Short mmCIF file of C-alpha atoms in Angstrom, two decimals:
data_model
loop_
_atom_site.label_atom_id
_atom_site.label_comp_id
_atom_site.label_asym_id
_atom_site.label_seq_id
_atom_site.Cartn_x
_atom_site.Cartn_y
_atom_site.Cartn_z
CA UNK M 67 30.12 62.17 -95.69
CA UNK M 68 29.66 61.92 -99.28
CA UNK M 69 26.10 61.75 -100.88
CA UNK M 70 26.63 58.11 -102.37
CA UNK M 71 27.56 56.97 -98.33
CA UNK M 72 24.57 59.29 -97.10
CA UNK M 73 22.19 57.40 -99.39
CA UNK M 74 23.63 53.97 -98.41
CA UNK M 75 23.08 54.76 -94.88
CA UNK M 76 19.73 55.98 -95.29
CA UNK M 77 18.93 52.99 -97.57
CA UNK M 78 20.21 50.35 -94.89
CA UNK M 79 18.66 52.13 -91.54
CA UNK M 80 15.48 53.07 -93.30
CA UNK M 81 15.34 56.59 -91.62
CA UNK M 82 13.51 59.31 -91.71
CA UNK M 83 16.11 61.22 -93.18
CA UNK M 84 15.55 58.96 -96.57
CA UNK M 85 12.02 61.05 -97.19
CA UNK M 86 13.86 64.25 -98.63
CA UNK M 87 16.65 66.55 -99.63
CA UNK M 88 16.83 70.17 -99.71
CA UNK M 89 16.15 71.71 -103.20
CA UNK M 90 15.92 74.89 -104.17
CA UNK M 91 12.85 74.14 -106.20
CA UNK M 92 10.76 74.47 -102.83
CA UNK M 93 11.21 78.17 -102.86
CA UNK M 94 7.08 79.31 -102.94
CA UNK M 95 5.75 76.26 -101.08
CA UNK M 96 3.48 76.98 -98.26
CA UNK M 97 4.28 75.70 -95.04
CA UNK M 98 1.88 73.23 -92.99
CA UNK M 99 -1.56 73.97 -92.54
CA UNK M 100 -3.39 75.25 -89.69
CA UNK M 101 -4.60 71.96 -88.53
CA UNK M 102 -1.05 70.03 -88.87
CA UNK M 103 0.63 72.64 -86.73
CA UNK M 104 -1.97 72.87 -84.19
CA UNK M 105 -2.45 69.26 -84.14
CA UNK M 106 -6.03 68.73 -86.13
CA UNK M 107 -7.40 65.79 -87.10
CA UNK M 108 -7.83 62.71 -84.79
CA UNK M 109 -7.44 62.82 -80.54
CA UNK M 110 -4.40 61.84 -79.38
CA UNK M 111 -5.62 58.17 -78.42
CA UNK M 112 -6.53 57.80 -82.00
CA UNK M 113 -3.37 59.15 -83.30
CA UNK M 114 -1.82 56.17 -85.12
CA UNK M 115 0.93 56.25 -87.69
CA UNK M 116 -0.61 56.46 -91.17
CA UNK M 117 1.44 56.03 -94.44
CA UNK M 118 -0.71 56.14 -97.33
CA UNK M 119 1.80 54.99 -100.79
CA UNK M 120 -0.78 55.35 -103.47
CA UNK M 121 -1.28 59.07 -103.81
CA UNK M 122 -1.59 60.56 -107.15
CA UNK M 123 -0.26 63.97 -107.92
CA UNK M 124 -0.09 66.18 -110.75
CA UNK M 125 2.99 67.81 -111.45
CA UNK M 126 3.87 71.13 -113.03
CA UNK M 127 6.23 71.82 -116.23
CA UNK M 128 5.83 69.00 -118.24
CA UNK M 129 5.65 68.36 -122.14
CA UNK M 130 3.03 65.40 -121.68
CA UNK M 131 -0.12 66.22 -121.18
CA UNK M 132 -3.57 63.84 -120.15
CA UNK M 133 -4.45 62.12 -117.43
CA UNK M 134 -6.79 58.87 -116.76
CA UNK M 135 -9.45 61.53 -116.55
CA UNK M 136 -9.86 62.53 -120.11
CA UNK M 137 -9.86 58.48 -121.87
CA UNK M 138 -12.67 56.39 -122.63
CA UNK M 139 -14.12 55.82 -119.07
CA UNK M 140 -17.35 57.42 -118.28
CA UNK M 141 -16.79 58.86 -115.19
CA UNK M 142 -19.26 61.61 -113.80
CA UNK M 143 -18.41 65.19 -114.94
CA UNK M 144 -18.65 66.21 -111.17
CA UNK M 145 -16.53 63.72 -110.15
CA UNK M 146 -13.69 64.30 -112.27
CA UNK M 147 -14.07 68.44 -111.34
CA UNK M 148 -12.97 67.25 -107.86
CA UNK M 149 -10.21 65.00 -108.32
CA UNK M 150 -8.80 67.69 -111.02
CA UNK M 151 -9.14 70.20 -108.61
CA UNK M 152 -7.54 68.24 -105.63
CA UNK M 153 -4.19 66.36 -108.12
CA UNK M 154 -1.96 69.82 -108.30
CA UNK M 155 -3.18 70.40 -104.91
CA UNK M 156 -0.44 69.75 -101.88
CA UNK M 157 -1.00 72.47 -98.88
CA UNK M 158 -4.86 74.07 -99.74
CA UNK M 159 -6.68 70.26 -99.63
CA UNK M 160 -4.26 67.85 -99.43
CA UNK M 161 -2.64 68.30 -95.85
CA UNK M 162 -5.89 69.64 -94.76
CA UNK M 163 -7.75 66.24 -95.62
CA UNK M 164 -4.51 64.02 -94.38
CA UNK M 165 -4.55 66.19 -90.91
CA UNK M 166 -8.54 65.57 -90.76
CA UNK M 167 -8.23 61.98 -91.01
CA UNK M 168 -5.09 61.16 -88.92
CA UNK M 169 -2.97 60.03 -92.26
CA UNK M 170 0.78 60.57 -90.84
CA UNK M 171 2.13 60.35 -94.80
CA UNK M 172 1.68 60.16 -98.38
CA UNK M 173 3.87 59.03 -100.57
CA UNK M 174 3.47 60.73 -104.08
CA UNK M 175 3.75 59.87 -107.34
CA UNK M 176 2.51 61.43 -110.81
CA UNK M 177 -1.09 60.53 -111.68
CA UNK M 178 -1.67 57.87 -114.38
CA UNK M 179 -0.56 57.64 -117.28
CA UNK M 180 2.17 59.94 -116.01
CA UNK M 181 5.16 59.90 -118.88
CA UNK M 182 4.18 56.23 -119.91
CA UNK M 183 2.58 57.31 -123.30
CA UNK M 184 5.23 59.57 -124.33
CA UNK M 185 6.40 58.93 -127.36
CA UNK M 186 9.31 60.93 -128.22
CA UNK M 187 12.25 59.20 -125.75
CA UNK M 188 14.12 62.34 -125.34
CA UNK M 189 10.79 64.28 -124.25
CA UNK M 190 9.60 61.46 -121.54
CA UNK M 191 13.32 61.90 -120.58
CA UNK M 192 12.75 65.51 -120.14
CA UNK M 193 9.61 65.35 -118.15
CA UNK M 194 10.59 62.50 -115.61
CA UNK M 195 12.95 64.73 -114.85
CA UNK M 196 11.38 67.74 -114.58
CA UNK M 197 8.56 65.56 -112.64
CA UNK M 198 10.99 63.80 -110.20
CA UNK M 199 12.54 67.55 -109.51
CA UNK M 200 9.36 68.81 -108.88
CA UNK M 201 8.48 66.03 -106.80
CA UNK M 202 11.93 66.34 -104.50
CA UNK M 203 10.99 70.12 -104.25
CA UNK M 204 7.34 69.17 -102.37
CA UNK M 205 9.14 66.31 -99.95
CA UNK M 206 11.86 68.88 -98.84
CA UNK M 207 9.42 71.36 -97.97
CA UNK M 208 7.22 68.80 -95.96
CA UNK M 209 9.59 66.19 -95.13
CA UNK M 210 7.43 64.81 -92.50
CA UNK M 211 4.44 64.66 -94.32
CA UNK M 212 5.08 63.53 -98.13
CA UNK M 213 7.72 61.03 -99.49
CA UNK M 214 8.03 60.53 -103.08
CA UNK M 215 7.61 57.31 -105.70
CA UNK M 216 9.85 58.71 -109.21
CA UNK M 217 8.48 58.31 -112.63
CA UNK M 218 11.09 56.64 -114.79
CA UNK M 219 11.06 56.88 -118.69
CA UNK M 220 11.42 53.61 -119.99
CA UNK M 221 11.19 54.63 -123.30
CA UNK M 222 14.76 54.99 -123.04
CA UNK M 223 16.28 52.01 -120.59
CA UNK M 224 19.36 53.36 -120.34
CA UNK M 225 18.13 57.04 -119.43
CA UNK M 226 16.35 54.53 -116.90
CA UNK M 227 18.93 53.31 -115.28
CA UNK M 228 20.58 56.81 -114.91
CA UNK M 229 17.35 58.87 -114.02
CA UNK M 230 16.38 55.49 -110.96
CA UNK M 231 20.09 56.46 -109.07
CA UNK M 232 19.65 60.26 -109.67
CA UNK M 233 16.28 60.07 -108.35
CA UNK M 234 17.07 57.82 -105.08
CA UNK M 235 21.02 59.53 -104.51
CA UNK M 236 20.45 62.65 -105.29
CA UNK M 237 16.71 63.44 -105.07
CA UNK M 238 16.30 61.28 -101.97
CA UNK M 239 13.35 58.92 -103.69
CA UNK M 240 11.53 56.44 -101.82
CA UNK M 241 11.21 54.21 -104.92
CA UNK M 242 9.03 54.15 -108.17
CA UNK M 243 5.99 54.17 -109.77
CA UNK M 244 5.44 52.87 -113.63
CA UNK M 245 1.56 53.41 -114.91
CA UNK M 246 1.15 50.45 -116.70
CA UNK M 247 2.68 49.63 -120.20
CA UNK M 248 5.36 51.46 -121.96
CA UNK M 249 3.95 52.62 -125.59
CA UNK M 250 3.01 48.88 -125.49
CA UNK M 251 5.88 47.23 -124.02
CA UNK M 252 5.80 45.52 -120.95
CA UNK M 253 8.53 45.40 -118.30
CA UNK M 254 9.38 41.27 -118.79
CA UNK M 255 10.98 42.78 -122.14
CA UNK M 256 14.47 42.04 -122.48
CA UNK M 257 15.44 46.19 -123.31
CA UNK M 258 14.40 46.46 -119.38
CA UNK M 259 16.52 43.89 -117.84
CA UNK M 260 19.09 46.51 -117.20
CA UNK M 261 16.64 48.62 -115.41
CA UNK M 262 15.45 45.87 -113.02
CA UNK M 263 19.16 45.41 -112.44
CA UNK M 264 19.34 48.62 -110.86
CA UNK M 265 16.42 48.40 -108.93
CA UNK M 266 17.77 45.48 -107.35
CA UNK M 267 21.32 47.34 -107.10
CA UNK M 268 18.92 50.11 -105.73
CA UNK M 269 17.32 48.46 -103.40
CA UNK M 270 14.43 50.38 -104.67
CA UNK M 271 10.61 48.77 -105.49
CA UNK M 272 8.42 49.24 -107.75
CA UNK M 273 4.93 50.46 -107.75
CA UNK M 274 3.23 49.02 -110.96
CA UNK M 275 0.33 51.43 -111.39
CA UNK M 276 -2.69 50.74 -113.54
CA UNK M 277 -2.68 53.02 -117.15
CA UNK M 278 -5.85 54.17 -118.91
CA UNK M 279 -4.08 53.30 -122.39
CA UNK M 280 -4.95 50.08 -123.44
CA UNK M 281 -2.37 48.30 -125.36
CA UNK M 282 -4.39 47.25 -128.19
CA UNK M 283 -7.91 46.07 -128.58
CA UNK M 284 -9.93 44.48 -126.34
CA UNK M 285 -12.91 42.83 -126.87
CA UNK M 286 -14.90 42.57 -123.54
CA UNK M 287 -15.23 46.47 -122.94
CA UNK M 288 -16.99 47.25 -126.45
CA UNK M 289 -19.58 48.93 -126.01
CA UNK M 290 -19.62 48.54 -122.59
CA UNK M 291 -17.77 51.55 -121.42
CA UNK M 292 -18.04 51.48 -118.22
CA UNK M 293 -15.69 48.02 -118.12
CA UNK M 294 -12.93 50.32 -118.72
CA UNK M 295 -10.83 51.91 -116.14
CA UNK M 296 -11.85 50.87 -112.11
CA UNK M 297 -14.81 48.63 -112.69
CA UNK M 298 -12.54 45.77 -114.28
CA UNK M 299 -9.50 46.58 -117.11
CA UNK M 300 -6.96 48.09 -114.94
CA UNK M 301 -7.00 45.34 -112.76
CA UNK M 302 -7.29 43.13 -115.33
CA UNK M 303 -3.96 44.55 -117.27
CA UNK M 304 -1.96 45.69 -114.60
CA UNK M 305 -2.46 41.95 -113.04
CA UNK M 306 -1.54 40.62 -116.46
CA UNK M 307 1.70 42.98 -116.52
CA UNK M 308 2.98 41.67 -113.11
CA UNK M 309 2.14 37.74 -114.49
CA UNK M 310 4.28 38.98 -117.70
CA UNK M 311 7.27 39.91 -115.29
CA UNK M 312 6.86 36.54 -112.97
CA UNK M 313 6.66 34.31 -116.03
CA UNK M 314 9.47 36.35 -117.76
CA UNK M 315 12.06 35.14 -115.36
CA UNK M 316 12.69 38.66 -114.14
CA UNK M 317 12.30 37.45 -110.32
CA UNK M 318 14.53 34.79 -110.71
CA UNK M 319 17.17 37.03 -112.71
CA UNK M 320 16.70 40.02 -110.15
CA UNK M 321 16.01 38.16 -107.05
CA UNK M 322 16.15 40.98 -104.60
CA UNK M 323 13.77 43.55 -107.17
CA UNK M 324 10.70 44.01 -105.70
CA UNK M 325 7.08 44.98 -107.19
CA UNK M 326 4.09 46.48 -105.36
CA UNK M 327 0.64 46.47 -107.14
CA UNK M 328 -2.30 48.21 -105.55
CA UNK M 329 -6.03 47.49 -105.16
CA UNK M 330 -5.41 44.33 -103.63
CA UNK M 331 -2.68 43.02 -106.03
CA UNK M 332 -5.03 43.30 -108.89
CA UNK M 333 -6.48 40.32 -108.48
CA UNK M 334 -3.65 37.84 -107.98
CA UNK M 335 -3.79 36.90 -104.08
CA UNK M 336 -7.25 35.64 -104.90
CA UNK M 337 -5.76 33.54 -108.27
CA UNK M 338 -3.16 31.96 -106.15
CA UNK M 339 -4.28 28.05 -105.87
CA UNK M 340 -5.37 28.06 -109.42
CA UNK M 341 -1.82 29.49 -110.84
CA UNK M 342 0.10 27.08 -108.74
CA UNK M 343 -1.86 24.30 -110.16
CA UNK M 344 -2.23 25.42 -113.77
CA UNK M 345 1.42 26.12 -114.45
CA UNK M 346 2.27 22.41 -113.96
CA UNK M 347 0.24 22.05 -117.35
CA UNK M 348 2.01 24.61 -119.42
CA UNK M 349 4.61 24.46 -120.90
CA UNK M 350 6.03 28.01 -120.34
CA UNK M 351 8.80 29.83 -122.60
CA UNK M 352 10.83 30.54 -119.23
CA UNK M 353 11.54 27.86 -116.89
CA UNK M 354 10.41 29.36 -113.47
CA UNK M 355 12.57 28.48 -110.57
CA UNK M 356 9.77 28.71 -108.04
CA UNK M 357 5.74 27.86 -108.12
CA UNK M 358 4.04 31.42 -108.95
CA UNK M 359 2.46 31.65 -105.57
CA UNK M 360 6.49 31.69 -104.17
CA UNK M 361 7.20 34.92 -106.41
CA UNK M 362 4.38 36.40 -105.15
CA UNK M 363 5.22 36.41 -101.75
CA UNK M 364 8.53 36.89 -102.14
CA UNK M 365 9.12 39.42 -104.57
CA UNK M 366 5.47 41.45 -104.85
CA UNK M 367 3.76 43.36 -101.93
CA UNK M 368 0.17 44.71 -102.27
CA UNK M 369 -2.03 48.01 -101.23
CA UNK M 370 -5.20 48.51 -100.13
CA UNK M 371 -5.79 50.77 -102.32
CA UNK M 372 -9.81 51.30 -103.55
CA UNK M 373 -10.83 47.98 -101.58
CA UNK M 374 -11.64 48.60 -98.52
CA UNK M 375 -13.31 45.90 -97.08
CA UNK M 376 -12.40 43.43 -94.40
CA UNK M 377 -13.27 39.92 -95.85
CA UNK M 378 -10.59 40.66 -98.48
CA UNK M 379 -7.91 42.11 -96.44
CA UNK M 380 -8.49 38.71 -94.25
CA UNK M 381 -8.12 36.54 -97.62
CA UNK M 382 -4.92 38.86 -98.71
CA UNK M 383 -3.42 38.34 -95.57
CA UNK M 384 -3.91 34.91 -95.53
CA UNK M 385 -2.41 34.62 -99.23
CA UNK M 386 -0.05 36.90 -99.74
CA UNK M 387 1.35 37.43 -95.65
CA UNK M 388 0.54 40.02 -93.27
CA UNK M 389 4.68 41.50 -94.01
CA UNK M 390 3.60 41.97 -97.97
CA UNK M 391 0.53 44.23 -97.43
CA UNK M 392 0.71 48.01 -97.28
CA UNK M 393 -1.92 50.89 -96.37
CA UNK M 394 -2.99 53.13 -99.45
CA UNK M 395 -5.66 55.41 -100.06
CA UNK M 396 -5.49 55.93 -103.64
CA UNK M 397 -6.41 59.92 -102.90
CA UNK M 398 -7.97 61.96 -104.99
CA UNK M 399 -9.82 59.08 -106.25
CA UNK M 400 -10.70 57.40 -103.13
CA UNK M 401 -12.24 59.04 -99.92
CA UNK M 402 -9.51 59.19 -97.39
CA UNK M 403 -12.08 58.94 -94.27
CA UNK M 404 -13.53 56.08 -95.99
CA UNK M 405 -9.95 54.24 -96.07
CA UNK M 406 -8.64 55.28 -92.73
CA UNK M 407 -11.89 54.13 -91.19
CA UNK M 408 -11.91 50.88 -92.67
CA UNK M 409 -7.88 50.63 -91.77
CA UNK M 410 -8.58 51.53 -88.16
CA UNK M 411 -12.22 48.92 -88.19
CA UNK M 412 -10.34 46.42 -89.55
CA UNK M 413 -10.08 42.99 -87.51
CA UNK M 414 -7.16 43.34 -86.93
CA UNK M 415 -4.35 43.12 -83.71
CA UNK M 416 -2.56 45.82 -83.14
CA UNK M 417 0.77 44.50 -84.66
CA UNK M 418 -1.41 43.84 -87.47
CA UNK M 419 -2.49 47.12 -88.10
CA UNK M 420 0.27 48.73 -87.05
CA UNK M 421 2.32 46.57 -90.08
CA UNK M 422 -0.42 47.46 -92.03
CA UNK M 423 -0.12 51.51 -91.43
CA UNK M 424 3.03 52.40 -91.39
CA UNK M 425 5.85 49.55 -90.74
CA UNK M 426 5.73 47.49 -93.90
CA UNK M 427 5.88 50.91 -95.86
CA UNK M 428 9.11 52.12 -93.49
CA UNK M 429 10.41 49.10 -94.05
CA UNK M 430 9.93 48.65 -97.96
CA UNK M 431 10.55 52.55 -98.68
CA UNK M 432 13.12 53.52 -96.25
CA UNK M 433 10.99 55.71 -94.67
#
């Protein structure tokens, strides 16, 4: 069978066999851990499938350097020792944490802003590459454990469009992750049509992660530090970025792409009665097929990622549809016991939860 039919297959059945490809980049990789081969982690009555499909990695051989960690936001020096020593991590803390807490899966992507700030076109080129390589190198040595979300460098669309079927024909992808903004240019841009096109021709979503790169200045964070980042602007923007793509047409010009934001879709689900109503006032530069609240349900699935509490997984569920919300930990930055317990506490049936877990994430990412 040739690789172009394998990857149809795999794309159409949504089998395990879609979570990786063997590279000869795994050569070194450590095997699992202790506790995943002697089944650690949960009893056997509490062993439900967990996909997490947040989970930020760092990745090695690249050109660009920096990570949310080293910006503007004032997090704790402590804090940010731990997360840098858990992001290159995969076998010493990583499987060892997922086995503790009964998480089945993570799907990986590069830690924010990943290639997004690059510059030079030929060098984000080079290290989505490099990154995406790297990445199929990790799921092929645990291909039960990790599946894999490719960076894409937008900087050049058309390098795009070859690196997205490289990365899910080839390197056996799951789908994508974008952090954020582009050097300032946002994905409702006209350069990227041709890159949603092959999403859609991909069958491939797309996670739109939050950047610590402002595009521009912003007024409510001066000198109030602490606005940046978690607290309020990345939800903020990367909610803003996903209105830019609904109000750009791009769902009604790509119906079949689809977008995942995390953290609750940013704020959105909550916005829902208020955009539905407001955009019969404005007179908007593209004439929307659909009432927001339509695209939103349609084309956009959210995470749990960082808010983990039950009144707001209720109100998500309620606005955006139990189908469109996934199961993310947001790991290193977010306590993994501290998600899986509130996944697991949830009220919740056990369809619910188990759509919630795993199924909506097999189902979106071929898994």
């Amino acid at each position: 069978m040739s690789t172009h039919d394998d990857w149809t297959r795999r794309r159409m059945l949504g089998t395990a066999a879609g979570t990786g490809v063997a590279l000869s980049g795994a050569a070194g990789l450590a095997g699992p851990t202790a506790a995943s081969a002697h089944g650690g982690g949960p009893g056997p009555k509490d062993r439900m499938k967990i996909i997490a499909i947040e989970e930020a990695v760092l990745l090695p051989g690249l050109i660009t350097q920096g990570t949310a960690l080293n910006g503007a936001i004032p997090f704790k020096p402590e804090v940010v020792a731990e997360w840098m020593r858990r992001l290159p991590d995969i076998t010493r803390y990583r499987l060892a944490d997922m086995d503790a807490n009964g998480v089945t899966m993570q799907v990986l992507s590069l830690a924010p802003p990943g290639v997004q700030m690059q510059p030079d076109a030929a060098v984000a080129v080079r290290d989505a590459q490099v990154a995406n390589d790297a990445l199929a190198a990790i799921v092929a040595a645990h291909p039960t454990r990790f599946a894999g979300l490719a960076a894409l460098p937008l900087q050049d669309p058309k390098a795009a469009v070859r690196e997205a079927r490289r990365a899910m024909r080839d390197l056996g992808m799951a789908g994508f992750l974008v952090n954020g903004h582009t050097c300032g240019h946002y994905l409702d841009e006209p350069q990227f049509r041709e890159v949603w096109a092959v999403l859609e021709e991909l069958g491939a979503a797309l996670y739109l992660h939050p950047t610590p790169a402002p595009a521009g200045d912003w007024a409510i964070p001066k000198d109030r530090p602490e606005l940046n980042g978690p607290l309020y602007t990345w939800a903020a923007e990367t909610g803003g970025h996903a209105l830019r793509i609904i109000l750009g047409g791009v769902f009604d010009d790509f119906p079949g792409a689809r977008l995942i934001l995390g953290h609750m879709g940013e704020f959105l689900p909550f916005q829902i009665p208020r955009l539905d109503v407001q955009i019969q006032n404005i007179a908007t530069r593209v004439a929307l097929k659909r009432k927001p609240s339509e695209y939103l349900t349609r084309n956009v699935a959210i995470t749990t990622s960082g808010v983990m509490d039950d009144t707001m997984l209720r109100a998500a569920i309620q606005a955006v549809g139990i189908d469109n919300v996934l199961f993310a930990i947001d790991y290193p930055f977010e306590k993994s016991a501290q998600a899986v317990g509130f996944l697991r506490g949830a009220r919740l049936s056990p369809g619910q939860r188990a759509r919630i877990a795993h199924r909506n994430a097999e189902r979106l990412l071929a898994l």
